[in-house]
mmCIF file of C-alpha atoms in Angstrom:
data_model
loop_
_atom_site.group_PDB
_atom_site.id
_atom_site.type_symbol
_atom_site.label_atom_id
_atom_site.label_comp_id
_atom_site.label_asym_id
_atom_site.label_seq_id
_atom_site.Cartn_x
_atom_site.Cartn_y
_atom_site.Cartn_z
ATOM 1 C CA MET A 1 103.772 106.487 108.422
ATOM 2 C CA GLY A 2 100.336 108.036 108.231
ATOM 3 C CA ILE A 3 97.786 108.192 111.001
ATOM 4 C CA ARG A 4 94.254 106.819 110.963
ATOM 5 C CA HIS A 5 91.970 108.500 113.481
ATOM 6 C CA ILE A 6 88.837 106.603 114.448
ATOM 7 C CA ALA A 7 85.978 107.945 116.558
ATOM 8 C CA LEU A 8 82.895 105.878 117.386
ATOM 9 C CA PHE A 9 79.792 107.555 118.806
ATOM 10 C CA ARG A 10 76.897 106.225 120.831
ATOM 11 C CA TRP A 11 73.934 108.596 120.705
ATOM 12 C CA ASN A 12 71.796 109.641 123.610
ATOM 13 C CA GLU A 13 68.383 108.058 123.834
ATOM 14 C CA GLY A 14 65.916 110.041 121.747
ATOM 15 C CA VAL A 15 68.377 111.316 119.134
ATOM 16 C CA SER A 16 66.369 111.473 115.905
ATOM 17 C CA PRO A 17 67.272 110.348 112.369
ATOM 18 C CA GLU A 18 67.140 114.026 111.376
ATOM 19 C CA GLN A 19 69.752 114.884 113.989
ATOM 20 C CA VAL A 20 71.994 112.084 112.716
ATOM 21 C CA GLU A 21 71.506 113.354 109.146
ATOM 22 C CA ARG A 22 72.629 116.783 110.309
ATOM 23 C CA VAL A 23 75.799 115.174 111.747
ATOM 24 C CA GLY A 24 76.466 113.560 108.372
ATOM 25 C CA ALA A 25 75.865 116.861 106.595
ATOM 26 C CA VAL A 26 78.356 118.808 108.718
ATOM 27 C CA LEU A 27 80.993 116.049 108.577
ATOM 28 C CA GLY A 28 80.566 115.853 104.805
ATOM 29 C CA THR A 29 81.805 119.419 104.411
ATOM 30 C CA LEU A 30 85.134 118.764 106.172
ATOM 31 C CA PRO A 31 87.186 117.015 103.434
ATOM 32 C CA GLY A 32 86.560 120.010 101.159
ATOM 33 C CA VAL A 33 87.856 122.563 103.672
ATOM 34 C CA ILE A 34 90.533 120.742 105.702
ATOM 35 C CA ALA A 35 93.469 120.084 103.389
ATOM 36 C CA GLU A 36 95.205 117.796 105.894
ATOM 37 C CA LEU A 37 92.504 115.121 105.377
ATOM 38 C CA LYS A 38 93.920 112.546 102.928
ATOM 39 C CA GLY A 39 91.024 110.179 103.503
ATOM 40 C CA TYR A 40 87.694 110.670 105.221
ATOM 41 C CA GLY A 41 84.712 108.426 105.799
ATOM 42 C CA PHE A 42 81.812 108.289 108.207
ATOM 43 C CA GLY A 43 78.386 106.816 108.592
ATOM 44 C CA PRO A 44 75.754 105.245 110.795
ATOM 45 C CA ASP A 45 76.130 101.687 112.034
ATOM 46 C CA LEU A 46 74.535 99.232 109.608
ATOM 47 C CA GLY A 47 72.895 97.145 112.336
ATOM 48 C CA ILE A 48 74.559 93.854 111.405
ATOM 49 C CA GLY A 49 76.467 93.461 114.693
ATOM 50 C CA SER A 50 75.239 93.351 118.282
ATOM 51 C CA GLY A 51 76.164 95.821 120.998
ATOM 52 C CA ASN A 52 77.586 98.233 118.448
ATOM 53 C CA TYR A 53 78.082 101.960 118.756
ATOM 54 C CA ASP A 54 75.855 104.086 116.483
ATOM 55 C CA PHE A 55 78.183 106.041 114.187
ATOM 56 C CA ALA A 56 81.803 105.994 112.990
ATOM 57 C CA VAL A 57 84.243 108.601 111.671
ATOM 58 C CA VAL A 58 87.570 107.616 110.065
ATOM 59 C CA ALA A 59 90.075 110.351 109.183
ATOM 60 C CA ASP A 60 93.440 109.610 107.539
ATOM 61 C CA VAL A 61 96.240 112.174 107.820
ATOM 62 C CA GLU A 62 99.983 112.157 107.135
ATOM 63 C CA THR A 63 101.443 113.366 110.437
ATOM 64 C CA GLU A 64 100.613 114.068 114.073
ATOM 65 C CA GLN A 65 100.812 117.781 113.226
ATOM 66 C CA ASP A 66 98.164 117.287 110.525
ATOM 67 C CA PHE A 67 95.969 115.367 112.974
ATOM 68 C CA LEU A 68 96.149 118.252 115.437
ATOM 69 C CA ALA A 69 95.421 120.743 112.622
ATOM 70 C CA TYR A 70 92.310 118.698 111.761
ATOM 71 C CA GLN A 71 91.186 118.601 115.372
ATOM 72 C CA ARG A 72 91.655 122.343 115.860
ATOM 73 C CA HIS A 73 90.202 123.456 112.518
ATOM 74 C CA PRO A 74 87.223 125.798 113.038
ATOM 75 C CA GLU A 75 84.987 123.695 110.761
ATOM 76 C CA HIS A 76 85.839 120.568 112.755
ATOM 77 C CA GLN A 77 85.101 122.449 115.946
ATOM 78 C CA ALA A 78 81.756 123.498 114.429
ATOM 79 C CA ALA A 79 81.000 119.830 113.669
ATOM 80 C CA LEU A 80 81.867 118.885 117.263
ATOM 81 C CA ALA A 81 79.421 121.516 118.482
ATOM 82 C CA VAL A 82 76.689 119.657 116.572
ATOM 83 C CA ILE A 83 77.841 116.207 117.733
ATOM 84 C CA ARG A 84 78.664 116.710 121.418
ATOM 85 C CA PRO A 85 75.100 117.382 122.671
ATOM 86 C CA LEU A 86 73.987 114.087 121.090
ATOM 87 C CA LEU A 87 76.712 111.911 122.654
ATOM 88 C CA ALA A 88 76.087 109.268 125.287
ATOM 89 C CA ASP A 89 79.538 107.752 124.731
ATOM 90 C CA ARG A 90 82.581 108.060 122.467
ATOM 91 C CA ALA A 91 85.482 105.686 121.767
ATOM 92 C CA ALA A 92 88.592 106.700 119.832
ATOM 93 C CA VAL A 93 91.981 105.414 118.647
ATOM 94 C CA GLN A 94 94.718 106.841 116.433
ATOM 95 C CA PHE A 95 96.986 104.222 114.891
ATOM 96 C CA GLY A 96 99.677 104.034 112.235
ATOM 97 C CA ILE A 97 98.845 103.254 108.589
ATOM 98 C CA GLU A 98 100.512 103.317 105.190
ATOM 99 C CA LEU A 99 99.217 106.266 103.178
ATOM 100 C CA MET B 1 78.503 99.713 98.697
ATOM 101 C CA GLY B 2 81.254 98.091 100.733
ATOM 102 C CA ILE B 3 81.383 97.705 104.486
ATOM 103 C CA ARG B 4 84.038 98.990 106.856
ATOM 104 C CA HIS B 5 84.153 97.084 110.134
ATOM 105 C CA ILE B 6 85.824 98.834 113.043
ATOM 106 C CA ALA B 7 86.636 97.300 116.410
ATOM 107 C CA LEU B 8 88.364 99.229 119.195
ATOM 108 C CA PHE B 9 89.806 97.404 122.187
ATOM 109 C CA ARG B 10 90.645 98.534 125.686
ATOM 110 C CA TRP B 11 93.018 96.115 127.385
ATOM 111 C CA ASN B 12 92.735 94.815 130.903
ATOM 112 C CA GLU B 13 95.129 96.298 133.411
ATOM 113 C CA GLY B 14 98.410 94.387 133.345
ATOM 114 C CA VAL B 15 98.295 93.340 129.685
ATOM 115 C CA SER B 16 101.944 93.350 128.567
ATOM 116 C CA PRO B 17 103.557 94.729 125.393
ATOM 117 C CA GLU B 18 104.387 91.122 124.492
ATOM 118 C CA GLN B 19 100.715 90.153 124.682
ATOM 119 C CA VAL B 20 99.815 93.085 122.435
ATOM 120 C CA GLU B 21 102.553 92.038 119.993
ATOM 121 C CA ARG B 22 101.003 88.578 119.901
ATOM 122 C CA VAL B 23 97.641 90.159 119.001
ATOM 123 C CA GLY B 24 99.312 92.002 116.127
ATOM 124 C CA ALA B 25 101.018 88.807 114.979
ATOM 125 C CA VAL B 26 97.803 86.785 114.820
ATOM 126 C CA LEU B 27 95.839 89.608 113.156
ATOM 127 C CA GLY B 28 98.624 90.043 110.608
ATOM 128 C CA THR B 29 98.034 86.536 109.283
ATOM 129 C CA LEU B 30 94.353 87.170 108.458
ATOM 130 C CA PRO B 31 94.568 89.135 105.166
ATOM 131 C CA GLY B 32 96.585 86.261 103.673
ATOM 132 C CA VAL B 33 94.030 83.598 104.539
ATOM 133 C CA ILE B 34 90.631 85.349 104.430
ATOM 134 C CA ALA B 35 89.919 86.225 100.806
ATOM 135 C CA GLU B 36 86.917 88.393 101.720
ATOM 136 C CA LEU B 37 89.216 91.021 103.270
ATOM 137 C CA LYS B 38 89.700 93.770 100.658
ATOM 138 C CA GLY B 39 91.458 96.023 103.141
ATOM 139 C CA TYR B 40 92.844 95.354 106.593
ATOM 140 C CA GLY B 41 94.666 97.467 109.129
ATOM 141 C CA PHE B 42 95.264 97.400 112.844
ATOM 142 C CA GLY B 43 97.570 98.744 115.489
ATOM 143 C CA PRO B 44 98.057 100.125 118.968
ATOM 144 C CA ASP B 45 96.893 103.602 119.863
ATOM 145 C CA LEU B 46 99.637 106.177 119.249
ATOM 146 C CA GLY B 47 99.026 108.028 122.514
ATOM 147 C CA ILE B 48 98.294 111.414 120.940
ATOM 148 C CA GLY B 49 94.687 111.631 122.184
ATOM 149 C CA SER B 50 93.272 111.511 125.700
ATOM 150 C CA GLY B 51 90.854 108.882 126.977
ATOM 151 C CA ASN B 52 91.493 106.665 123.977
ATOM 152 C CA TYR B 53 91.011 102.941 123.632
ATOM 153 C CA ASP B 54 94.225 100.921 123.241
ATOM 154 C CA PHE B 55 94.035 99.170 119.878
ATOM 155 C CA ALA B 56 92.088 99.371 116.604
ATOM 156 C CA VAL B 57 91.169 96.911 113.849
ATOM 157 C CA VAL B 58 89.692 98.076 110.512
ATOM 158 C CA ALA B 59 88.443 95.458 108.028
ATOM 159 C CA ASP B 60 86.971 96.393 104.622
ATOM 160 C CA VAL B 61 84.725 93.891 102.832
ATOM 161 C CA GLU B 62 82.354 94.036 99.873
ATOM 162 C CA THR B 63 79.115 92.665 101.315
ATOM 163 C CA GLU B 64 77.374 91.710 104.549
ATOM 164 C CA GLN B 65 77.856 88.070 103.547
ATOM 165 C CA ASP B 66 81.618 88.674 103.289
ATOM 166 C CA PHE B 67 81.615 90.366 106.676
ATOM 167 C CA LEU B 68 79.940 87.333 108.219
ATOM 168 C CA ALA B 69 82.394 85.017 106.431
ATOM 169 C CA TYR B 70 85.260 87.028 107.948
ATOM 170 C CA GLN B 71 83.737 86.859 111.413
ATOM 171 C CA ARG B 72 83.157 83.127 111.228
ATOM 172 C CA HIS B 73 86.464 82.201 109.594
ATOM 173 C CA PRO B 74 88.432 79.749 111.798
ATOM 174 C CA GLU B 75 91.558 81.930 111.678
ATOM 175 C CA HIS B 76 89.542 84.947 112.821
ATOM 176 C CA GLN B 77 88.053 82.846 115.600
ATOM 177 C CA ALA B 78 91.589 81.828 116.580
ATOM 178 C CA ALA B 79 92.573 85.503 116.730
ATOM 179 C CA LEU B 80 89.539 86.251 118.929
ATOM 180 C CA ALA B 81 90.650 83.487 121.282
ATOM 181 C CA VAL B 82 93.918 85.396 121.758
ATOM 182 C CA ILE B 83 92.209 88.801 122.096
ATOM 183 C CA ARG B 84 89.177 88.090 124.294
ATOM 184 C CA PRO B 85 91.047 87.249 127.534
ATOM 185 C CA LEU B 86 92.856 90.608 127.292
ATOM 186 C CA LEU B 87 89.738 92.746 126.829
ATOM 187 C CA ALA B 88 88.390 95.179 129.387
ATOM 188 C CA ASP B 89 86.126 96.812 126.793
ATOM 189 C CA ARG B 90 85.313 96.730 123.084
ATOM 190 C CA ALA B 91 83.537 99.212 120.798
ATOM 191 C CA ALA B 92 82.482 98.391 117.233
ATOM 192 C CA VAL B 93 80.685 99.833 114.209
ATOM 193 C CA GLN B 94 80.100 98.621 110.661
ATOM 194 C CA PHE B 95 79.342 101.404 108.190
ATOM 195 C CA GLY B 96 79.063 101.812 104.445
ATOM 196 C CA ILE B 97 82.057 102.804 102.287
ATOM 197 C CA GLU B 98 83.020 103.020 98.644
ATOM 198 C CA LEU B 99 85.382 100.158 97.777
#
């Protein structure tokens, strides 16, 4: 069984499109440097639902060990340093998937 | 561009494993009856993160029209009727993916 990690972000009031673009830019580097990532996707909410969060990240890995390696990777930590100051709220789940 | 719909659920206190199994059973019927679903996955949180929500659903569709068809489908509405009474909180995002 693989693991799908999902994190949804709600931005603080006043977060700019440029700041969200910077989040996308730093996340976009991760699949190239974190070998444990077997699938990776992210993006801003499309605005077709109501009450939605603002941004999603989906990371697919093979094992719990690989998930922890992803979380602890210095480049992931660097991405979190960009994201955390913008966060009003965060929701996450890891669940089992076929890989 | 395709659309990935994510919904995370936090259950009310006292929701039983049997009730969560029932949620999985009704969601499991949807890919067979809703042709717009090009990818579908769901499951309970694995308990490897802290502060997580309890359950995730990920639905991949081709277009916004297909997303709305999924949402409005009677079998999806029937699944929501099972899920809604159990919900303490819900977080959702739809974002763009390659399909």
